[in-house]
Coordinates of C-alpha atoms and ligand atoms in Angstrom, one line a residue:
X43 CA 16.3 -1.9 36.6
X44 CA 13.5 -5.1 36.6
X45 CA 12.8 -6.3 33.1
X46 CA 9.1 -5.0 32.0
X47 CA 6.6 -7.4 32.8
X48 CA 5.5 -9.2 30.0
X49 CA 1.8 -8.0 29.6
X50 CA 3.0 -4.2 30.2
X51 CA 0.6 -2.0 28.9
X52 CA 1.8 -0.2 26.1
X53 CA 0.2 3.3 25.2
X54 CA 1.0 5.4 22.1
X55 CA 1.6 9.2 22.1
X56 CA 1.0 10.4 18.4
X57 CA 2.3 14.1 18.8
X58 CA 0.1 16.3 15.9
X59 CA -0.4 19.9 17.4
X60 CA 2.3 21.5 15.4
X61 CA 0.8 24.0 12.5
X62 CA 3.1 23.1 10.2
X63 CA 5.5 26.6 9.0
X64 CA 7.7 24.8 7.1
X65 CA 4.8 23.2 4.5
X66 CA 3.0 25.6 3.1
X67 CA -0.4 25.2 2.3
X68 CA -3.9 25.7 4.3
X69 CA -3.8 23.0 6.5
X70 CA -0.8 21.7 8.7
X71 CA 1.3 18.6 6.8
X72 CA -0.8 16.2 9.2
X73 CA -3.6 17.1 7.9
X74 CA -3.2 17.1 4.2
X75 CA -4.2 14.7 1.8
X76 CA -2.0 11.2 1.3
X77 CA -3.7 8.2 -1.2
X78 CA -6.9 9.6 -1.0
X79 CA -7.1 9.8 3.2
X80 CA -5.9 12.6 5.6
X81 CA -1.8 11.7 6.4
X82 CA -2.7 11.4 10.2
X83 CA -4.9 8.5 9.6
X84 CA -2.6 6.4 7.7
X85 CA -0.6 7.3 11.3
X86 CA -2.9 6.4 13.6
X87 CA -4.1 3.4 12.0
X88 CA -0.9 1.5 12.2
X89 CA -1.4 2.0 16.1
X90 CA -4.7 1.6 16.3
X91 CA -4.3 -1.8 14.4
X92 CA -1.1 -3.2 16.2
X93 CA -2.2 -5.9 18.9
X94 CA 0.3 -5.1 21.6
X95 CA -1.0 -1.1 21.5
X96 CA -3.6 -0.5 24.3
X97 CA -4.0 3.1 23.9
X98 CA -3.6 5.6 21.5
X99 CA -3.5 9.1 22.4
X100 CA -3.7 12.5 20.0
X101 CA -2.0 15.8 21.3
X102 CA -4.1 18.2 18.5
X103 CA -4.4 21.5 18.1
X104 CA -7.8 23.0 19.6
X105 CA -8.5 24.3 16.1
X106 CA -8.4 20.8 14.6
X107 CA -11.0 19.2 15.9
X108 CA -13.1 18.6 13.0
X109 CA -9.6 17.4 11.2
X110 CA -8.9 15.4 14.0
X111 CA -12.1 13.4 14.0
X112 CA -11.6 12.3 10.6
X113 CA -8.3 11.4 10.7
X114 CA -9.5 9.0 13.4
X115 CA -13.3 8.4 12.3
X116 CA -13.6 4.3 12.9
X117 CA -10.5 3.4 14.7
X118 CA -10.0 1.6 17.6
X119 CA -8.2 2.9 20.8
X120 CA -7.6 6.0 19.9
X121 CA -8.7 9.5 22.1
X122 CA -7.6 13.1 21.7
X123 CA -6.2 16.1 24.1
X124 CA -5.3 19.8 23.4
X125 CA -1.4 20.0 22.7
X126 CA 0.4 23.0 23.8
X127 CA 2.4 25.9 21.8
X128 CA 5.5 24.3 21.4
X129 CA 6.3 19.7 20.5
X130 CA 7.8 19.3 24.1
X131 CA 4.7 20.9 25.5
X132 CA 2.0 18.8 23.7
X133 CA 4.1 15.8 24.5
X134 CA 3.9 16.7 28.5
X135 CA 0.5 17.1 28.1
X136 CA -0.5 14.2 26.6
X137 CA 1.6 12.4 29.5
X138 CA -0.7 14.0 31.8
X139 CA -3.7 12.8 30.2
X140 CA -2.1 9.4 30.6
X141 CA -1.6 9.8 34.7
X142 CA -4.9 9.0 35.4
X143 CA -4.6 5.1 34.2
X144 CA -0.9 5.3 33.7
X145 CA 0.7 2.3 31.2
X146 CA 3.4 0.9 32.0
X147 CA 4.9 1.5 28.2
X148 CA 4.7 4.8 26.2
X149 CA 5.6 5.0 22.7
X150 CA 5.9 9.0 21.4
X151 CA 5.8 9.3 18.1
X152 CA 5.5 12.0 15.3
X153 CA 1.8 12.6 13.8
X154 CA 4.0 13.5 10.0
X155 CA 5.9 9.8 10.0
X156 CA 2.9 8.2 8.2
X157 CA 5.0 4.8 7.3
X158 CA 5.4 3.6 10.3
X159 CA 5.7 -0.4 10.3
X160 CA 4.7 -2.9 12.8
X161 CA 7.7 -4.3 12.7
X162 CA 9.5 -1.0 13.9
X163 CA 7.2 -0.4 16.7
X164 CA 7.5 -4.5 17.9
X165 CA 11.7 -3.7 18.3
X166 CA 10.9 -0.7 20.0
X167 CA 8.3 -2.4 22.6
X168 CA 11.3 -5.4 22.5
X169 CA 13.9 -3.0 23.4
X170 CA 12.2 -1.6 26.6
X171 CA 12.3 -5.2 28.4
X172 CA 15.7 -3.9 29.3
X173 CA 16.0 0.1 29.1
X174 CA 14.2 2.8 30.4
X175 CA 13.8 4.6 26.8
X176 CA 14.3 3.3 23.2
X177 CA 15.3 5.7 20.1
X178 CA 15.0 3.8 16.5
X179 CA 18.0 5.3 14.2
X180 CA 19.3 5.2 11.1
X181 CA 22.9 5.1 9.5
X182 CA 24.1 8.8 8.2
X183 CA 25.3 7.6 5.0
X184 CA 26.6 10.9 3.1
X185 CA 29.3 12.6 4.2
X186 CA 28.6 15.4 6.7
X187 CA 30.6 18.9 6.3
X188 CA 30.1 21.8 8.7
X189 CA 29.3 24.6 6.6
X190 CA 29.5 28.5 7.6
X191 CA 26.9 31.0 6.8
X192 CA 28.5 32.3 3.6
X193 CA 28.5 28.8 2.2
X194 CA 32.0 27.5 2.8
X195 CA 32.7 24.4 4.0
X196 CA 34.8 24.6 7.4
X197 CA 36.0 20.8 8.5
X198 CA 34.7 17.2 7.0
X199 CA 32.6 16.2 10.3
X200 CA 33.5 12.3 11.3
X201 CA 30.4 10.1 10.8
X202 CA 31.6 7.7 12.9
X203 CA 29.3 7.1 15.7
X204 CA 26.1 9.3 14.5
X205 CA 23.0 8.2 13.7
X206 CA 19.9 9.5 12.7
X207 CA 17.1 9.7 15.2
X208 CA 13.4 9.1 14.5
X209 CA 10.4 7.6 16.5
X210 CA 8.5 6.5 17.3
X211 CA 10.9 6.7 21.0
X212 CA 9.6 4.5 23.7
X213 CA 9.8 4.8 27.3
X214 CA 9.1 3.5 30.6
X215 CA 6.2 5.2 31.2
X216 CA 7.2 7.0 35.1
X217 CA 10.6 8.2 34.1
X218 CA 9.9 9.7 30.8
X219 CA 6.6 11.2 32.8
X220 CA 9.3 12.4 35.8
X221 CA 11.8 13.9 33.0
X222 CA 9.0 15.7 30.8
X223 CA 7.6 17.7 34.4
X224 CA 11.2 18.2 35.2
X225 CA 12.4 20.1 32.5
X226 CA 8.9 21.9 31.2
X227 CA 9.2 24.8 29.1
X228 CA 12.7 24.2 28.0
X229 CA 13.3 23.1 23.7
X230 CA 14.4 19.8 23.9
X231 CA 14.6 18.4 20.2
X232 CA 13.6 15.1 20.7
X233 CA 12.1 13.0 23.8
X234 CA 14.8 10.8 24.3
X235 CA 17.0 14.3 24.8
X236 CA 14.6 14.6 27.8
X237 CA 15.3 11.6 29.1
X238 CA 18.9 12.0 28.9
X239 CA 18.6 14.9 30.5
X240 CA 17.2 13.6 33.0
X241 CA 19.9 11.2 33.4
X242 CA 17.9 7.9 32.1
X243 CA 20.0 5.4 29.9
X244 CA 18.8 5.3 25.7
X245 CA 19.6 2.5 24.0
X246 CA 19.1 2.4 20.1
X247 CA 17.0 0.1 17.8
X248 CA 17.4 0.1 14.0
X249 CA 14.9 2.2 12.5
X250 CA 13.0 2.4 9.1
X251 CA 14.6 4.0 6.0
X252 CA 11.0 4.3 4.7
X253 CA 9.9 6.1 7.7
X254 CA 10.4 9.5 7.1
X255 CA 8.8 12.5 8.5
X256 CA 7.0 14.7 6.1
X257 CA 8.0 18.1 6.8
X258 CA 7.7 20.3 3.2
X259 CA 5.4 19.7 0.2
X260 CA 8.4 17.9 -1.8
X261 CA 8.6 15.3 1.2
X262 CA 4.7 14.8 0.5
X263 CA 5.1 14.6 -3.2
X264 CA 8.0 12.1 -2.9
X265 CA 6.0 10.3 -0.1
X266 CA 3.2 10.0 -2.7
X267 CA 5.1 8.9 -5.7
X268 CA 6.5 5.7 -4.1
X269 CA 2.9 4.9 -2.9
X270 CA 1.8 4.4 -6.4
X271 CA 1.1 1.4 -8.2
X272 CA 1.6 0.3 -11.8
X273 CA -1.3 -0.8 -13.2
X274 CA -1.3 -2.8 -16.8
X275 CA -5.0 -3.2 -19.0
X276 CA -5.5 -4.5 -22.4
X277 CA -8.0 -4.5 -24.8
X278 CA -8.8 -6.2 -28.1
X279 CA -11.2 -5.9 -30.6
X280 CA -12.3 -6.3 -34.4
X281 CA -14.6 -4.7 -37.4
X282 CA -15.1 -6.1 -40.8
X283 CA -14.3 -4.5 -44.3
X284 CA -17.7 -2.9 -46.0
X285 CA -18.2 -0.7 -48.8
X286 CA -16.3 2.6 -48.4
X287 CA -12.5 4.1 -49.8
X288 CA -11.0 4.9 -46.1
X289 CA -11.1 3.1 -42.1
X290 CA -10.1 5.1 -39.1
X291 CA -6.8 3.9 -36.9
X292 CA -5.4 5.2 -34.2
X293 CA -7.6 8.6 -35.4
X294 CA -6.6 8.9 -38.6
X295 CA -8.3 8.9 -41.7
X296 CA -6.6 6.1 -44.0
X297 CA -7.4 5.4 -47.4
X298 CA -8.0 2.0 -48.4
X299 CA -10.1 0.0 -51.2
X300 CA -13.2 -0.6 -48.4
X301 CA -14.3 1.2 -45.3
X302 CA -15.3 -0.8 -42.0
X303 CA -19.0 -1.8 -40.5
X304 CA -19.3 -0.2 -37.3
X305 CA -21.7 1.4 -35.1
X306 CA -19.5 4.5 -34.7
X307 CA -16.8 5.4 -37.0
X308 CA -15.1 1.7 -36.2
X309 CA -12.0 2.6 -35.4
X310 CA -10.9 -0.3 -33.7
X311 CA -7.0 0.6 -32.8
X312 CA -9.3 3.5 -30.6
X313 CA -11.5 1.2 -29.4
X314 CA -9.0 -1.7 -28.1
X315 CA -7.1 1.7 -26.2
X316 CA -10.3 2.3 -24.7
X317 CA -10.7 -0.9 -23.3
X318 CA -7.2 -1.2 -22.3
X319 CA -7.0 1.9 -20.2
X320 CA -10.9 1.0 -18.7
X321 CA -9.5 -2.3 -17.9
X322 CA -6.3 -0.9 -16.4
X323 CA -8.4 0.9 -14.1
X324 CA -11.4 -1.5 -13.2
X325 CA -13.9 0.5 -14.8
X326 CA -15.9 -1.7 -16.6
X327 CA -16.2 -2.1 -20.9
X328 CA -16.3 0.3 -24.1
X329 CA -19.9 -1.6 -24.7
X330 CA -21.3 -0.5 -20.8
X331 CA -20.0 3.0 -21.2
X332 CA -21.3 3.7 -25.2
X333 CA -24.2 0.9 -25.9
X334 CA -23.9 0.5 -29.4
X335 CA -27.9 0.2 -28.7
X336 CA -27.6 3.9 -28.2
X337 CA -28.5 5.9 -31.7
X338 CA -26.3 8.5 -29.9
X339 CA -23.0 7.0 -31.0
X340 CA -24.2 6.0 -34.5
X341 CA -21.2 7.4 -36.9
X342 CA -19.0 8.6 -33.6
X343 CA -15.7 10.0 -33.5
X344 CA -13.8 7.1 -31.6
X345 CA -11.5 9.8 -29.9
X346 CA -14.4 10.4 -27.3
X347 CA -14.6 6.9 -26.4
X348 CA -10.9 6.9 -26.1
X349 CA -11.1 10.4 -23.8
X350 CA -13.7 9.3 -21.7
X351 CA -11.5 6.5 -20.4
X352 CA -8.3 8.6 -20.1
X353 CA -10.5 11.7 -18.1
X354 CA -11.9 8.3 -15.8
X355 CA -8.0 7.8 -15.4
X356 CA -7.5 11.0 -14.4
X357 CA -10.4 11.3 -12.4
X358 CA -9.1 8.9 -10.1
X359 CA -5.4 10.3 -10.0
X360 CA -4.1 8.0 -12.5
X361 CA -2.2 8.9 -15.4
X362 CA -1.1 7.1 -18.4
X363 CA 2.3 5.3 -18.4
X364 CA 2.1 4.2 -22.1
X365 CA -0.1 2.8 -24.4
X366 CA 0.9 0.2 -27.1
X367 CA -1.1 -0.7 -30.1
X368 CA -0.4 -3.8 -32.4
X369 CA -2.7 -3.3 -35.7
X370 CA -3.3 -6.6 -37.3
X371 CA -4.2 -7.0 -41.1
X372 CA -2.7 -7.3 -44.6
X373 CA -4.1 -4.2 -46.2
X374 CA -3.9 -1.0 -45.9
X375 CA -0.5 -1.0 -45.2
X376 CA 0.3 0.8 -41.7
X377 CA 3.6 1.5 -42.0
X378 CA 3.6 4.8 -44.1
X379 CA 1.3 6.3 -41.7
X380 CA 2.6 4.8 -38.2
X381 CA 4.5 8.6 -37.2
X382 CA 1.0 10.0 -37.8
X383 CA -1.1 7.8 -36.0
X384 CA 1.4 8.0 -32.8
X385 CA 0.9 11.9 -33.4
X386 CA -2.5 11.5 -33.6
X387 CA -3.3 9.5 -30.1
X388 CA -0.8 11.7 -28.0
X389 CA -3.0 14.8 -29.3
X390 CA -6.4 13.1 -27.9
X391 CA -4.6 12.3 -24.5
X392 CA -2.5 15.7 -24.6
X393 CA 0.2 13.1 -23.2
X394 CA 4.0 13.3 -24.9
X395 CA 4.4 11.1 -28.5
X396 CA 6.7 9.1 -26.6
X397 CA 4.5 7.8 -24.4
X398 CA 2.7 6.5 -27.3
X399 CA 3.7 2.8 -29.8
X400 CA 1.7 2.2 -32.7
X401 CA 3.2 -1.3 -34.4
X402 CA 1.3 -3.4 -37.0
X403 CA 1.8 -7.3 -38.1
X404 CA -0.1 -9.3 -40.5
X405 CA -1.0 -13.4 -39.9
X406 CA 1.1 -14.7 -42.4
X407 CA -2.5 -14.9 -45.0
X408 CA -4.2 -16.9 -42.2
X409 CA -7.4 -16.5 -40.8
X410 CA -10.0 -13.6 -41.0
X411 CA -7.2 -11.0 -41.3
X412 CA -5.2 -12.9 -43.9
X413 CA -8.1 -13.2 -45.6
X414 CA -8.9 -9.4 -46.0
X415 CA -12.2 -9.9 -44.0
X416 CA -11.3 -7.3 -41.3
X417 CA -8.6 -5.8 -38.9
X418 CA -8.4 -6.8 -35.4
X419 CA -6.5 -4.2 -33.0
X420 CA -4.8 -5.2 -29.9
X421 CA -3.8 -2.2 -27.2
X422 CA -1.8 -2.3 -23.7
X423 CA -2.1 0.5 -21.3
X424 CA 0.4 0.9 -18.3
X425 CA -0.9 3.0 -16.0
X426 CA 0.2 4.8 -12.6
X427 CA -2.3 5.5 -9.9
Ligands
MG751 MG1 -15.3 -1.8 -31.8

């Protein structure tokens, strides 16, 4: 066989007709929601964006058109055609959609294997200078048993020689056309099967751990989970002893020999963990969100400022990792009431106690602190979004 020249064309079959049995929910899995865009775009885009890619082609089903068009709203290259009823179907027809301008390269690839890298799809492009199709596998790591239908386990199966297929599978582009029109109708499960079939010579490229194919709601969920990033905010702040016999931390009522000067009720452990989580998540300052201008918040319960920022957290998918407090001052003592005041936040967040560390130092007599002038607060907030 002649090597592939080196500026072969090189189009991409994204197969994403299939509705999807196995996931549950309204849509199919290609269509459902993934970091805030539809799972087919993160798909297409890696395609769409790779240089050597010329073409990118969508077998859909002819209900998902709307779907479809978002999923590729913007990006380059890529075009749609009606699938057919079963995979091996919509990938024949998207081949024929291909005849009329045939590349020289096709890459097939599964429209639920969001994670696909360009790395992967450079080895599978490499591998076809010298094969007429390319699959991408994996090791099978666990041990494999054959099991019967009762659940016993019949024979330890050798691992020895498997591997575990995925795709994207690339192909001379007349060959795997020529096998695909050969054996239409049949359930072949994979493309590379065809060619086989047909007698054409596979050879394997490492795949992608990473790249799996979502096929049930847990898949999604997991999928999801190792997409999100930790995020870290911290906030500090400070009010001064006035007349009074109590001060607010952490939400809790404290009697001491003065009360605090404040616009609201100058809880400042509440009003670091505001800033914290509002800084954890980009959103601006406890001063932009509740002007102290504002007569509104004259006396305020600091648990609303605190809420506000955790419901903006959760607004945005986020939830809260942990939240520290340090409390910094010589008197009132924290101490005695440090179980309550970690009681106190989890019940404004509704989060568990444990997620919650209230700690409290003094400054050695030093400064505005030692001096019994005020406390000053400090809070982190870890977040996950
Ligand atoms: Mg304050």
């Amino acid at each position: 066989m002649p090597p592939s020249p080196p500026n072969s064309t090189c189009a991409v079959l994204v197969v994403a007709a299939g509705r999807g049995q196995r996931f549950g929910g309204s849509l199919p899995k290609q269509y459902a929601p993934l970091k805030g865009e539809l799972l087919l775009r993160r798909t297409l885009r890696a395609f769409s964006n790779h240089p050597k890619v010329t073409q990118v082609v969508v077998a859909i089903h002819p209900d998902d058109g709307a779907q479809f068009a978002e999923a590729a709203a913007g990006l380059a290259k890529v075009t749609s055609v009606h699938g057919g009823a079963a995979r091996q179907d919509s990938v024949r027809l998207g081949l024929e959609a291909l005849v009329a301008s045939p590349p020289d390269l096709v890459l097939i690839h599964d429209g639920a294997r969001p994670m696909i890298s360009a790395g992967l799809i450079d080895r599978v492009i490499e591998g076809l200078a010298t094969a007429e199709g390319v699959l991408p596998v994996v090791p099978v790591v666990d041990t494999l048993k054959r099991v019967d239908a009762g659940g016993a386990v019949g024979e330890t199966v050798p691992r020895e020689n498997l591997a575990r297929a995925q795709t994207p599978q690339g192909f001379r582009f007349a060959p795997i056309l020529a096998a695909h029109r050969k054996f239409a109708g049949e359930t072949l499960t994979d493309d590379a099967a065809v060619l086989e079939r047909a007698g054409g010579r596979v050879v394997t490229v490492l795949g992608d751990e990473t790249n799996i194919k979502v096929t049930t709601m847990d898949d999604l969920a997991r999928l999801t989970a190792s997409l999100s990033e930790t995020r870290v905010g911290q906030g500090f702040d400070v009010h001064a002893f006035g007349d009074g016999n109590a001060v607010m931390l952490c939400g809790l009522k404290v009697p001491h020999t003065h009360g605090m000067v404040g616009h609201s009720d100058a809880d400042v452990a509440l009003h670091a963990a505001t800033d914290a989580i509002l800084g954890a998540i980009g959103a601006g300052d406890i001063g932009q969100h509740f002007p102290p201008s504002d007569p509104k918040w004259r006396g305020a319960a600091s648990h609303q400022f605190l809420r506000h920022a955790y419901d903006l957290l959760t607004a945005r998918g986020g939830s809260l990792v942990h939240l520290d407090f340090t409390i910094i001052c010589e008197r009132p003592k924290v101490g005695p009431h440090r179980a309550a005041m970690v009681t106190s936040v989890a019940k404004i967040l509704g989060v568990s106690e444990d997620r919650i560390s209230v700690k409290a130092t003094t400054t050695e007599g030093l400064g505005f602190t030692g001096r019994q002038e005020g406390i000053a607060a400090q809070a982190v907030a870890t977040v996950r979004l």
